[in-house]
Amino acid sequence: MGLVSDLDLKQTLVTLWRRRWAILALTLLSAVGAWLFVSRIQPIYTATAEVMIDSRRTRIVDIKEILSQLSPQIATVTSEVEVLRSRTLAKRVATALNLYEDPEFNPALRPVQSSRFDLSVVQDLVDTVRRMIHLEKEAVPELAPAEIEERQRAVVIDGLRGGLTVSAVPQSMVIRIAYRSPNPATASRIANAFAEHYVTEQLEAKFQALRYATNWLNERLEGLKHDLSASEQAISAYRANHNLLENRGVSSTQQKLTELNTLLVTAQTKRAETAARIARLEAVGRSGRGGMATDELLDSTFLSRLKEQEATLAGEASDLASRYGDRHPQIAKIRAELGEIRSKMSTEIGRLTQGLRSELAVLEERERSATREIADMESRSLSQNKAEIGLHALEREAQANRILYETFLNRFKETDQQETIQQPDARIISFSERPRAPSYPQKSTLIMAVTVAGLVAAIALILLIEKFDNTIRTKDQLEHLIGLPALGLVPQVAGSTANVAAYLVERPSSSYAEAFRIAWFAIRHPPDRPEPKTLVVTSSVPDEGKSLTALSLARTAAALGLKVMLVDADLRRATVGTKVGLSSELSLAEVLADGVDFQNAVVRDPLTSLDILTARAGGQKQVDMLAMADKVRQTMDAMRAVYDVVIFDCPPVLSVADVQILVRHADATLFCLRWNTTPRESALTAVRMLRDAKAKFAGALLTRVNVRKHSSYGYRDMGYYYGRYRSYYNN
């Protein structure tokens, strides 16, 4: 927007097409410069190898590893990328490939190249300045050979790492190792070396961890074995001192106590059952109804027969009573028998009760005996339990030592077997090949980029030039800038001054003559005021074609049958007489200063009926028109009375003040600007001065237009058609 804010797209394209050769030259210059630049750059080759973090394992035996395998995560890949970039791995590669003896990596081995410039003079000058300002040169400590060698090795490592690029392939477990070198074979060799030593370093790390673990486990096993033996000996000694026999974890005292408790519970149960039977038998005996005793209580065959007899007699008595009544003699007999049976039953029950009491006494004595034994055993068990507390502590310690020893022994055997089946956590999936083409510089890409940049810069430069162009080339620019109507564009005619002046008369059908006819019509027929009879032709600075314009307008008007006089009012730089090939002793200076009649001073144009009042450049008469303003006005009024049109060729506005007097009294003023030459600031200043002088503008005219260039600009005005349709005119 900044460069083309005042230009539309079409005009921008036209401008670029007009300057196409300059743009093409700048673009070609950029391309050639880019080619020369890249041809001097040392080519760099890049070789690439790839490794993959592989979590898969061949499980020969299911043994847990000492050094755990890498987990397949993005963070793991990033960490391994840093391992590949590490200085440690670079040292391994440098040592393996003996890069310390390679001049490509060790600057100390490169031959010293002589400088084109002798810097000793500069060094002497620096030392002199140091001495003048009493600035002693800092003493450099002398290094030992070992330190010098170490620094050289560090430089080699830095150079090696400088050409290395390690990156993780996105969304994968693959790591890409790229190495850059001027030598393609070196690039391939180092890229492969980094991949191989990375995998080897993983294996060595695992072997080192295994060896360390094996040695440590072996040392620990010796100590654990000694601890276990000491624990077992302590248990054996403790058992002997406290008379503790091992019985599958349970002591003999505890077993005996358990048996006594079982006997006591049995005795108590039987005693309770016997006491209950005695109580129930006594209850039956007191009731006198022995027949109510149950078989559970009466464990006697005799008593059972008595109960059966009692039941039979009771049944017979009931039957007889129902048939003969309670007083039947047979019933009384039966009742006597029942009484006798029941007496026997009571006697038997008493005997049984006495037997149960004896049994109860035996059971109670047995219970008391068991209770005493249990108390004695509990006392003995308590003392043994106190002794077993220490035993249990010793056994627990021995058990812990045994478990720890067995665990370490198993791990030692597993670790010892792992040394033969170790696998790396990464594998090389692609070895680098010797690169066939350099990766830098990308000649075609770089040249293309610089060429495009040159093209863009050329376009920007052209647009910048167009933006800051300080001249006027079109009617629209003219009207927009100075606010005057543009009366036309006058084509430039090649040739000498005399030939150009006669061109309008000799070629009346030319575009040059047509431009002045168009301009004259606009001047002669203004839309807002009467036809002017006096016309001042001026410009801002010299050499803008105003004199030729004034002559051409005068000849155009004369050709149209008007009585016209052309006055050369540029008393300091008169050119009209030279253009028409005439001279006269009298001029406008004599008319104003000496009162000479202007009709006696005019000469006739050899080509037309035009009267011309010439002037002599640097003439004897010095006329100050500012001081003779009234005389100027009177002279112009007299000329109006004689001629249809009087045209004054005046000096430039910015050079001489005379023009301000003439424009004040003239009927119209024509302002001339040279196409693509007159600075805009000059034109604005001149127009401002003419406005201050009360000039009546007829308009402005662009002179000396190069119609061929103008038509290439694409401005669709009359200048475009002068150049586009040249065959239409007789040029």
XYZ file of C-alpha atoms in Angstrom:
731
model
C 0.000 0.000 0.000
C 2.866 2.385 0.781
C 4.379 2.428 -2.718
C 1.251 2.036 -4.796
C -1.280 3.896 -2.678
C -1.712 6.501 -5.450
C -1.726 3.957 -8.310
C -4.417 1.559 -9.263
C -3.649 -2.000 -10.243
C -3.879 -1.347 -13.951
C -1.581 1.647 -13.769
C 0.861 -0.338 -11.650
C 1.002 -3.097 -14.242
C 1.478 -0.559 -17.015
C 4.318 1.061 -15.056
C 6.007 -2.283 -14.539
C 5.642 -3.132 -18.228
C 7.143 0.205 -19.181
C 10.145 -0.483 -16.981
C 10.330 -4.126 -17.921
C 13.856 -3.933 -19.305
C 15.168 -2.340 -16.119
C 13.365 -4.975 -14.049
C 14.729 -7.725 -16.289
C 18.263 -6.319 -16.006
C 18.099 -6.149 -12.204
C 16.645 -9.652 -12.052
C 19.366 -11.060 -14.297
C 21.982 -9.225 -12.255
C 20.595 -10.875 -9.099
C 20.616 -14.295 -10.751
C 24.191 -13.889 -11.982
C 25.304 -12.640 -8.570
C 23.619 -15.601 -6.891
C 25.275 -18.021 -9.313
C 28.700 -16.477 -8.690
C 28.089 -16.625 -4.945
C 26.958 -20.259 -4.773
C 29.731 -21.345 -7.135
C 32.264 -20.160 -4.552
C 30.577 -21.855 -1.583
C 32.125 -25.118 -0.511
C 29.520 -27.885 -0.927
C 28.373 -29.706 2.199
C 27.184 -33.321 2.084
C 24.724 -34.786 4.576
C 24.543 -38.501 5.407
C 21.686 -39.907 7.506
C 21.387 -43.048 9.611
C 18.343 -44.119 11.612
C 17.972 -46.046 14.862
C 14.761 -47.182 16.545
C 14.026 -47.577 20.231
C 12.911 -51.222 20.319
C 11.092 -52.442 23.451
C 10.621 -55.974 22.109
C 12.799 -58.678 23.698
C 13.661 -62.282 22.952
C 12.815 -64.016 26.250
C 14.929 -67.188 26.535
C 14.327 -67.320 30.268
C 11.935 -65.170 32.233
C 14.543 -63.359 34.306
C 14.096 -59.795 35.495
C 16.820 -57.517 34.108
C 19.278 -55.609 36.256
C 19.094 -52.489 34.027
C 15.476 -52.016 33.010
C 14.698 -51.617 29.329
C 13.606 -48.324 27.845
C 9.881 -47.726 27.834
C 8.386 -46.800 24.434
C 7.451 -43.184 25.241
C 8.049 -39.855 23.537
C 9.965 -38.612 26.597
C 12.257 -41.634 26.301
C 12.961 -40.858 22.638
C 13.744 -37.238 23.520
C 16.130 -38.376 26.240
C 17.916 -40.737 23.852
C 18.245 -37.878 21.349
C 20.209 -35.983 23.995
C 22.336 -39.075 24.629
C 23.237 -39.155 20.928
C 24.166 -35.466 21.124
C 26.236 -35.962 24.260
C 29.887 -35.132 24.439
C 30.655 -38.596 25.820
C 29.379 -40.357 22.700
C 31.209 -37.833 20.509
C 34.452 -38.700 22.305
C 33.890 -42.400 21.637
C 33.341 -41.729 17.934
C 36.346 -39.412 17.691
C 38.572 -41.973 19.379
C 37.264 -44.888 17.330
C 37.761 -43.033 14.014
C 40.996 -41.335 15.151
C 39.649 -37.923 14.213
C 42.311 -36.252 16.364
C 44.735 -36.946 13.526
C 42.371 -35.691 10.806
C 43.116 -32.123 9.587
C 39.418 -31.668 8.775
C 38.641 -31.770 12.487
C 41.951 -30.754 14.076
C 42.891 -27.190 13.040
C 46.378 -27.659 14.470
C 47.170 -30.122 11.651
C 46.079 -27.826 8.837
C 48.798 -26.065 6.839
C 49.237 -22.391 7.647
C 47.850 -20.228 4.846
C 49.686 -17.013 4.182
C 47.569 -13.894 4.492
C 47.229 -11.496 1.614
C 47.735 -8.601 3.996
C 50.722 -7.983 6.221
C 49.279 -7.478 9.677
C 52.614 -6.959 11.373
C 52.377 -3.199 10.868
C 48.981 -3.164 12.537
C 50.288 -5.274 15.415
C 53.263 -2.934 15.868
C 50.882 0.025 15.915
C 48.727 -1.638 18.570
C 51.788 -2.384 20.713
C 52.937 1.223 20.372
C 49.545 2.542 21.495
C 49.600 0.152 24.459
C 52.966 1.436 25.527
C 51.855 5.064 25.132
C 48.862 4.617 27.412
C 50.855 2.387 29.752
C 48.607 -0.553 29.076
C 50.641 -3.658 29.460
C 49.707 -6.606 27.344
C 48.145 -9.300 29.434
C 50.555 -12.145 29.937
C 49.349 -15.426 28.518
C 50.247 -18.316 30.831
C 52.280 -21.050 29.211
C 50.334 -24.288 28.931
C 51.633 -27.754 29.606
C 51.771 -30.200 26.668
C 49.033 -32.323 28.221
C 46.751 -29.304 28.569
C 47.476 -28.222 24.999
C 46.585 -31.691 23.768
C 43.415 -31.688 25.860
C 42.360 -28.358 24.367
C 43.013 -29.636 20.866
C 40.883 -32.692 21.623
C 38.136 -30.409 22.908
C 38.273 -28.445 19.633
C 37.959 -31.692 17.681
C 34.965 -32.773 19.776
C 33.307 -29.369 19.298
C 33.845 -29.544 15.541
C 32.507 -33.091 15.432
C 29.366 -32.153 17.364
C 28.923 -29.038 15.219
C 28.231 -31.145 12.134
C 25.860 -33.523 13.942
C 22.088 -33.203 13.820
C 19.929 -35.615 15.822
C 16.137 -35.450 15.621
C 13.219 -37.647 16.540
C 10.844 -38.625 13.745
C 7.403 -37.359 14.814
C 4.859 -39.915 16.006
C 7.398 -42.739 16.023
C 10.200 -44.298 18.041
C 12.769 -43.606 15.302
C 15.737 -41.272 15.773
C 17.407 -39.773 12.706
C 21.174 -39.141 12.865
C 22.466 -36.746 10.202
C 26.033 -35.578 9.740
C 27.311 -32.775 7.504
C 30.797 -32.692 6.019
C 32.534 -31.383 2.903
C 33.610 -34.978 2.268
C 30.682 -37.308 1.441
C 32.608 -40.393 2.592
C 33.383 -38.741 5.933
C 29.748 -37.752 6.411
C 28.555 -41.331 5.819
C 31.294 -42.847 7.977
C 30.603 -40.584 10.973
C 26.807 -40.948 10.788
C 27.151 -44.741 10.860
C 29.749 -44.517 13.644
C 27.373 -42.525 15.859
C 24.598 -45.088 15.301
C 26.862 -48.082 15.965
C 28.544 -46.640 19.044
C 25.180 -45.584 20.443
C 23.953 -49.197 20.291
C 27.308 -50.465 21.598
C 27.207 -48.013 24.483
C 23.794 -49.346 25.484
C 25.148 -52.895 25.603
C 28.247 -51.835 27.523
C 26.107 -49.963 30.034
C 24.089 -53.120 30.625
C 27.195 -55.303 30.921
C 28.751 -52.855 33.331
C 25.594 -52.813 35.445
C 25.523 -56.624 35.430
C 29.162 -56.901 36.476
C 28.662 -54.442 39.273
C 25.495 -56.259 40.414
C 27.237 -59.667 40.288
C 30.194 -58.508 42.361
C 27.963 -56.796 44.878
C 25.659 -59.825 45.190
C 28.636 -62.123 45.662
C 29.944 -59.996 48.507
C 26.531 -59.824 50.140
C 26.024 -63.606 49.866
C 29.167 -64.261 51.911
C 27.939 -62.004 54.688
C 24.395 -63.411 54.610
C 25.699 -66.981 54.741
C 27.717 -66.179 57.840
C 24.717 -64.460 59.472
C 22.436 -67.450 58.749
C 24.907 -69.942 60.242
C 25.307 -67.830 63.360
C 21.502 -67.602 63.784
C 21.002 -71.364 63.539
C 23.782 -72.053 66.044
C 22.218 -69.583 68.479
C 18.851 -71.398 68.254
C 20.437 -74.782 68.946
C 22.314 -73.457 71.984
C 19.229 -71.749 73.367
C 17.132 -74.957 73.126
C 19.797 -76.912 74.974
C 20.090 -74.316 77.741
C 16.306 -74.139 78.330
C 15.464 -77.807 77.750
C 13.190 -77.011 74.831
C 12.443 -79.890 72.524
C 11.355 -79.176 69.006
C 8.029 -80.875 68.177
C 6.958 -79.382 64.907
C 6.543 -76.051 66.516
C 4.483 -77.286 69.605
C 6.142 -78.183 73.016
C 5.362 -81.414 75.024
C 4.070 -79.404 77.983
C 1.582 -77.700 75.754
C 0.447 -81.029 74.339
C -0.021 -82.514 77.862
C -1.948 -79.453 78.979
C -4.238 -79.823 76.013
C -4.933 -83.471 76.840
C -5.665 -82.661 80.520
C -8.067 -79.942 79.543
C -9.852 -82.447 77.320
C -10.116 -84.979 80.203
C -11.341 -82.284 82.587
C -14.053 -81.200 80.228
C -15.159 -84.838 79.761
C -15.253 -85.483 83.526
C -17.199 -82.313 84.170
C -19.722 -83.296 81.506
C -20.257 -86.798 82.916
C -20.476 -85.424 86.485
C -23.158 -83.019 85.452
C -25.121 -85.732 83.656
C -24.909 -88.138 86.667
C -25.983 -85.411 89.101
C -28.962 -84.642 86.903
C -30.058 -88.307 86.812
C -29.742 -88.605 90.590
C -31.878 -85.543 91.094
C -34.625 -86.849 88.823
C -34.598 -90.323 90.369
C -34.901 -88.809 93.828
C -37.825 -86.786 92.619
C -39.559 -89.900 91.285
C -38.883 -91.793 94.529
C -40.359 -89.025 96.678
C -43.490 -88.968 94.570
C -43.993 -92.727 95.059
C -44.810 -93.093 91.433
C -41.985 -95.168 90.103
C -43.867 -95.910 87.007
C -43.297 -92.353 85.861
C -39.573 -92.895 85.632
C -38.413 -92.875 82.045
C -36.240 -95.464 80.411
C -33.469 -92.861 80.266
C -33.352 -92.704 84.064
C -33.937 -96.396 84.773
C -31.087 -98.319 83.312
C -32.396 -101.628 84.897
C -33.938 -104.734 83.295
C -35.747 -105.652 86.520
C -37.320 -102.256 86.827
C -38.404 -102.478 83.236
C -40.246 -105.787 83.866
C -41.942 -104.246 86.925
C -43.133 -101.357 84.841
C -44.527 -103.735 82.228
C -46.359 -105.735 84.925
C -47.675 -102.518 86.427
C -48.978 -101.457 83.120
C -50.662 -104.815 82.467
C -52.377 -104.903 85.907
C -53.493 -101.313 85.557
C -55.078 -102.169 82.247
C -56.925 -105.152 83.682
C -58.207 -103.130 86.643
C -59.516 -100.490 84.358
C -61.292 -103.067 82.213
C -62.915 -104.761 85.203
C -63.950 -101.494 86.720
C -65.713 -100.566 83.543
C -67.623 -103.847 83.500
C -68.196 -104.680 87.202
C -67.482 -101.498 89.112
C -64.797 -100.558 91.587
C -65.973 -102.980 94.255
C -65.438 -106.180 92.384
C -63.269 -108.599 94.348
C -61.000 -109.182 91.439
C -60.263 -105.483 91.257
C -59.169 -105.440 94.878
C -56.809 -108.329 94.215
C -55.320 -106.520 91.258
C -54.840 -103.403 93.300
C -52.980 -105.381 95.969
C -50.668 -106.768 93.310
C -50.110 -103.241 91.962
C -49.117 -102.058 95.395
C -46.624 -104.817 95.783
C -45.128 -104.090 92.321
C -44.798 -100.432 93.092
C -43.063 -101.157 96.337
C -40.517 -103.235 94.487
C -40.069 -100.411 91.990
C -39.334 -97.888 94.751
C -36.823 -100.242 96.268
C -35.127 -100.682 92.883
C -35.055 -96.934 92.273
C -33.366 -96.411 95.622
C -30.750 -98.959 94.758
C -30.101 -97.309 91.415
C -29.848 -93.884 93.058
C -27.271 -95.166 95.498
C -25.197 -96.580 92.648
C -25.291 -93.224 90.788
C -24.160 -91.407 93.916
C -21.107 -93.650 94.108
C -20.338 -92.996 90.467
C -20.792 -89.250 91.054
C -18.225 -89.328 93.851
C -15.713 -91.043 91.546
C -16.307 -88.420 88.838
C -15.884 -85.540 91.244
C -12.587 -86.950 92.489
C -11.400 -87.404 88.899
C -12.338 -83.788 88.128
C -10.403 -82.491 91.120
C -7.380 -84.531 90.115
C -7.465 -83.186 86.541
C -7.808 -79.638 87.825
C -4.713 -80.054 90.009
C -2.724 -81.489 87.095
C -3.838 -78.680 84.802
C -2.731 -76.057 87.318
C 0.638 -77.770 87.596
C 0.988 -77.974 83.807
C -0.018 -74.315 83.386
C 2.716 -73.318 85.797
C 5.251 -75.382 83.857
C 3.900 -74.019 80.526
C 4.240 -70.434 81.730
C 7.900 -70.882 82.481
C 8.437 -72.603 79.117
C 6.573 -69.800 77.288
C 8.880 -67.263 78.839
C 11.800 -69.267 77.599
C 10.242 -69.686 74.128
C 9.921 -65.925 73.682
C 13.644 -65.660 73.229
C 13.587 -68.801 71.099
C 10.980 -67.321 68.770
C 13.020 -64.151 68.411
C 16.041 -66.215 67.447
C 13.941 -68.282 65.029
C 12.483 -65.184 63.381
C 15.936 -63.718 62.917
C 17.170 -66.993 61.495
C 14.162 -67.206 59.177
C 14.726 -63.658 57.940
C 18.391 -64.410 57.301
C 17.418 -67.588 55.495
C 14.879 -65.825 53.232
C 17.304 -62.991 52.471
C 20.095 -65.427 51.723
C 17.904 -67.520 49.403
C 16.652 -64.366 47.608
C 20.160 -63.045 47.022
C 21.338 -66.486 45.971
C 18.570 -66.793 43.357
C 19.227 -63.237 42.083
C 22.953 -63.958 41.880
C 22.315 -67.005 39.729
C 19.899 -65.035 37.472
C 22.363 -62.164 37.101
C 25.191 -64.527 36.313
C 23.121 -65.985 33.465
C 22.076 -62.573 32.040
C 25.569 -61.690 30.824
C 25.200 -64.066 27.909
C 21.725 -62.940 26.771
C 21.875 -59.102 26.931
C 20.183 -57.143 24.123
C 20.344 -53.386 23.382
C 17.256 -51.194 23.705
C 17.770 -49.787 20.194
C 18.624 -51.180 16.816
C 19.901 -49.637 13.607
C 17.188 -49.723 10.983
C 19.012 -47.749 8.308
C 22.727 -47.270 7.712
C 23.758 -44.108 5.905
C 24.949 -44.310 2.332
C 27.495 -42.058 0.728
C 25.539 -38.979 -0.442
C 25.613 -38.411 -4.176
C 24.700 -34.745 -4.195
C 25.495 -31.931 -1.722
C 22.781 -30.876 0.696
C 24.160 -27.344 0.878
C 24.048 -25.117 -0.920
C 20.839 -25.909 -2.789
C 22.113 -24.157 -5.873
C 18.964 -24.154 -7.947
C 16.789 -23.238 -4.963
C 19.160 -20.515 -3.780
C 19.574 -19.047 -7.245
C 15.815 -19.158 -7.752
C 15.215 -17.525 -4.379
C 17.739 -14.763 -5.037
C 16.334 -14.278 -8.528
C 12.816 -13.955 -7.162
C 14.105 -11.629 -4.449
C 15.862 -9.571 -7.127
C 12.659 -9.458 -9.140
C 10.686 -8.317 -6.105
C 13.367 -5.757 -5.238
C 13.389 -4.476 -8.819
C 9.606 -4.134 -8.797
C 9.742 -2.381 -5.425
C 12.476 -0.053 -6.709
C 10.484 0.813 -9.817
C 7.370 1.464 -7.769
C 9.441 3.548 -5.355
C 10.822 5.597 -8.230
C 7.314 5.967 -9.595
C 6.049 6.975 -6.171
C 8.657 9.718 -5.772
C 8.550 10.867 -9.401
C 8.420 14.684 -9.122
C 7.304 15.461 -12.662
C 4.003 15.633 -14.531
C 3.111 13.320 -17.391
C -0.689 13.385 -17.799
C -3.548 15.839 -18.012
C -5.080 14.339 -14.879
C -1.879 14.860 -12.908
C -1.650 18.415 -14.209
C -5.201 19.345 -13.266
C -4.982 17.589 -9.900
C -1.702 19.276 -8.994
C -2.150 22.943 -9.986
C -5.919 23.105 -10.276
C -5.929 24.451 -13.863
C -7.705 22.932 -16.846
C -5.323 20.969 -19.053
C -5.711 22.185 -22.619
C -3.729 19.404 -24.214
C -0.395 17.693 -24.778
C 2.038 18.951 -27.410
C 4.127 16.189 -29.048
C 7.862 16.672 -29.245
C 9.237 17.163 -32.775
C 12.789 16.137 -33.525
C 15.050 18.492 -35.453
C 16.668 21.913 -35.233
C 14.902 24.919 -33.766
C 14.058 26.395 -37.180
C 12.704 23.145 -38.506
C 10.550 22.612 -35.431
C 9.169 26.156 -35.657
C 8.162 25.564 -39.280
C 6.824 22.077 -38.627
C 3.306 23.260 -37.845
C 3.036 25.127 -41.167
C 4.703 22.440 -43.215
C 2.709 19.576 -41.643
C -0.770 20.964 -40.943
C -2.159 17.402 -40.621
C 0.380 16.315 -38.048
C -0.398 15.483 -34.424
C 1.714 18.510 -33.467
C -0.528 20.908 -35.436
C -3.653 19.137 -34.169
C -2.558 19.586 -30.547
C -2.301 23.374 -31.020
C -5.645 23.575 -32.805
C -7.259 21.769 -29.846
C -5.508 24.076 -27.392
C -6.399 27.199 -29.388
C -10.061 26.215 -29.524
C -10.113 25.825 -25.738
C -8.375 29.189 -25.277
C -10.517 31.045 -27.815
C -13.818 29.729 -26.496
C -13.680 29.738 -22.683
C -16.885 28.521 -21.011
C -17.187 31.295 -18.400
C -15.845 34.550 -19.967
C -15.549 36.414 -23.309
C -13.057 35.476 -25.975
C -9.622 36.725 -24.914
C -7.795 39.198 -27.161
C -4.543 39.262 -25.226
C -2.890 36.016 -24.206
C 0.218 35.639 -22.046
C 2.246 32.446 -22.532
C 4.656 31.676 -19.688
C 6.232 28.836 -17.676
C 7.824 28.270 -14.301
C 11.458 27.828 -15.442
C 13.337 28.224 -18.764
C 13.548 25.595 -21.483
C 9.959 24.399 -21.128
C 8.907 25.197 -24.737
C 6.878 28.323 -23.992
C 8.364 30.380 -26.878
C 7.709 27.630 -29.403
C 4.236 27.239 -27.925
C 3.527 30.958 -28.273
C 4.759 30.942 -31.896
C 2.771 27.815 -32.750
C -0.431 29.190 -31.193
C 0.035 32.477 -33.089
C 0.562 30.696 -36.388
C -2.463 28.447 -35.687
C -4.658 31.499 -35.083
C -3.277 33.243 -38.200
C -3.990 30.143 -40.271
C -7.611 30.367 -39.085
C -7.893 33.860 -40.673
C -7.453 35.953 -37.538
C -5.307 39.037 -37.366
C -2.683 38.002 -34.871
C 0.413 39.601 -33.400
C 3.092 37.709 -31.456
C 5.053 39.838 -28.986
C 8.402 38.551 -27.717
C 8.180 39.885 -24.155
C 11.206 37.943 -22.874
C 13.624 40.866 -23.044
C 16.471 38.928 -21.418
C 16.305 35.738 -23.481
C 14.562 36.539 -26.733
C 14.164 33.523 -29.048
C 11.150 34.189 -31.274
C 13.155 36.093 -33.905
C 15.692 33.303 -34.062
C 12.973 30.682 -34.507
C 11.378 32.449 -37.478
C 14.667 33.705 -38.949
C 13.844 37.478 -38.573
C 15.386 40.375 -36.731
C 14.416 44.004 -36.153
C 16.030 47.085 -34.655
C 12.831 47.844 -32.805
C 11.368 45.731 -30.042
C 8.968 45.898 -27.127
C 11.645 47.756 -25.170
C 11.596 50.678 -27.627
C 7.810 50.670 -27.723
C 7.576 50.975 -23.938
C 10.604 53.129 -23.246
C 10.735 55.463 -26.304
C 7.074 55.534 -27.290
C 7.697 53.903 -30.678
C 4.473 52.872 -32.396
C 4.281 49.090 -32.180
C 2.826 48.918 -35.708
C 6.049 50.354 -37.051
C 8.115 47.841 -35.079
C 6.401 44.617 -36.207
C 7.706 42.282 -38.909
C 5.751 39.801 -40.968
C 6.130 36.049 -40.454
C 7.593 34.558 -43.670
C 5.288 31.536 -43.479
C 1.955 33.047 -42.368
C 0.141 36.380 -42.066
C 1.367 36.659 -38.473
C 2.864 39.980 -37.280
C 5.751 39.595 -34.878
C 7.211 42.153 -32.469
C 10.608 40.695 -31.831
C 13.098 41.448 -29.092
C 16.847 41.508 -28.878
C 18.396 39.446 -26.166
C 20.683 41.686 -24.106
C 19.512 44.788 -26.012
C 20.544 48.382 -25.208
C 17.219 49.309 -23.631
C 16.698 48.182 -20.060
C 12.959 48.234 -19.353
C 11.545 47.961 -15.844
C 7.958 46.885 -16.468
C 7.132 47.194 -12.767
C 7.864 50.899 -12.982
C 6.028 51.225 -16.322
C 2.848 49.348 -15.387
C 0.557 52.050 -16.823
C 2.529 52.166 -20.053
C 2.264 48.409 -20.346
C -1.504 48.571 -19.849
C -1.872 51.341 -22.425
C 0.229 49.439 -24.941
C -1.815 46.284 -24.495
C -5.055 48.242 -24.944
C -3.722 49.727 -28.176
C -2.790 46.285 -29.453
C -6.278 44.969 -28.715
C -7.744 47.699 -30.866
C -5.683 46.695 -33.887
C -5.464 42.902 -33.681
C -7.946 40.111 -33.069
C -5.473 38.336 -30.862
C -2.189 39.449 -29.282
C 0.032 36.700 -27.849
C 2.860 37.593 -25.484
C 5.837 35.229 -25.134
C 6.777 36.087 -21.558
C 9.787 35.093 -19.462
C 9.538 32.308 -16.836
C 7.633 33.239 -13.700
C 10.344 32.168 -11.279
C 13.091 34.024 -13.206
C 11.749 37.522 -13.969
C 9.089 39.705 -12.351
C 7.973 41.276 -15.679
C 5.463 38.534 -16.309
C 3.442 39.579 -13.241
C 2.670 42.964 -14.838
C 1.709 41.410 -18.160
C -0.610 38.744 -16.698
C -2.382 41.365 -14.555
C -3.547 43.245 -17.668
C -3.876 40.316 -20.107
C -7.234 38.713 -20.887
C -5.882 35.187 -20.419
C -2.743 33.360 -19.310
C -1.475 30.044 -20.674
C 0.870 28.177 -18.326
C 3.320 25.754 -19.992
C 5.021 22.766 -18.351
C 7.514 20.456 -19.931
C 6.377 16.840 -19.926
C 8.273 14.562 -17.491
C 10.752 17.352 -16.665
C 9.242 20.306 -14.775
C 9.411 19.752 -10.999
C 6.035 19.815 -9.354
C 7.198 22.231 -6.648
C 8.317 24.715 -9.309
C 4.977 24.492 -11.082
C 3.051 25.004 -7.839
C 5.173 28.012 -6.864
C 4.789 29.614 -10.283
C 1.020 29.146 -10.346
C 0.770 30.570 -6.822
C 2.711 33.681 -7.942
C 0.479 34.094 -11.000
C -2.626 33.828 -8.862
C -1.225 36.490 -6.549
C -0.726 38.697 -9.640
C -4.454 38.324 -10.488
C -3.790 36.280 -13.608
C -6.804 35.046 -15.574
C -5.859 31.476 -16.440
C -6.933 30.009 -19.744
C -5.397 26.716 -18.698
C -2.162 24.753 -18.770
C -0.364 22.937 -21.546
C 2.089 20.010 -21.396
C 4.840 20.562 -23.943
C 7.511 18.450 -25.596
C 5.716 15.176 -24.938
C 7.562 12.045 -26.028
C 4.494 10.340 -27.474
C 6.220 6.989 -27.853
C 7.066 6.794 -24.139
C 3.799 8.395 -23.181
C 1.793 5.770 -25.022
C 3.751 3.035 -23.276
C 2.639 4.438 -19.912
C -0.951 3.511 -20.749
C -2.441 6.942 -20.043
C -5.641 7.023 -22.094
C -5.433 10.697 -23.064
C -4.677 12.446 -26.336
C -0.951 11.845 -25.956
C -1.673 8.090 -25.914
C -3.537 8.306 -29.197
C -0.827 10.520 -30.750
C 1.581 7.657 -30.218
C -0.835 4.735 -30.597
C -2.413 5.907 -33.839
C 0.513 7.668 -35.522
C -0.703 6.543 -38.919
C -3.775 8.713 -38.481
C -1.598 11.858 -38.625
C 0.766 13.094 -41.277
C 3.825 13.390 -39.104
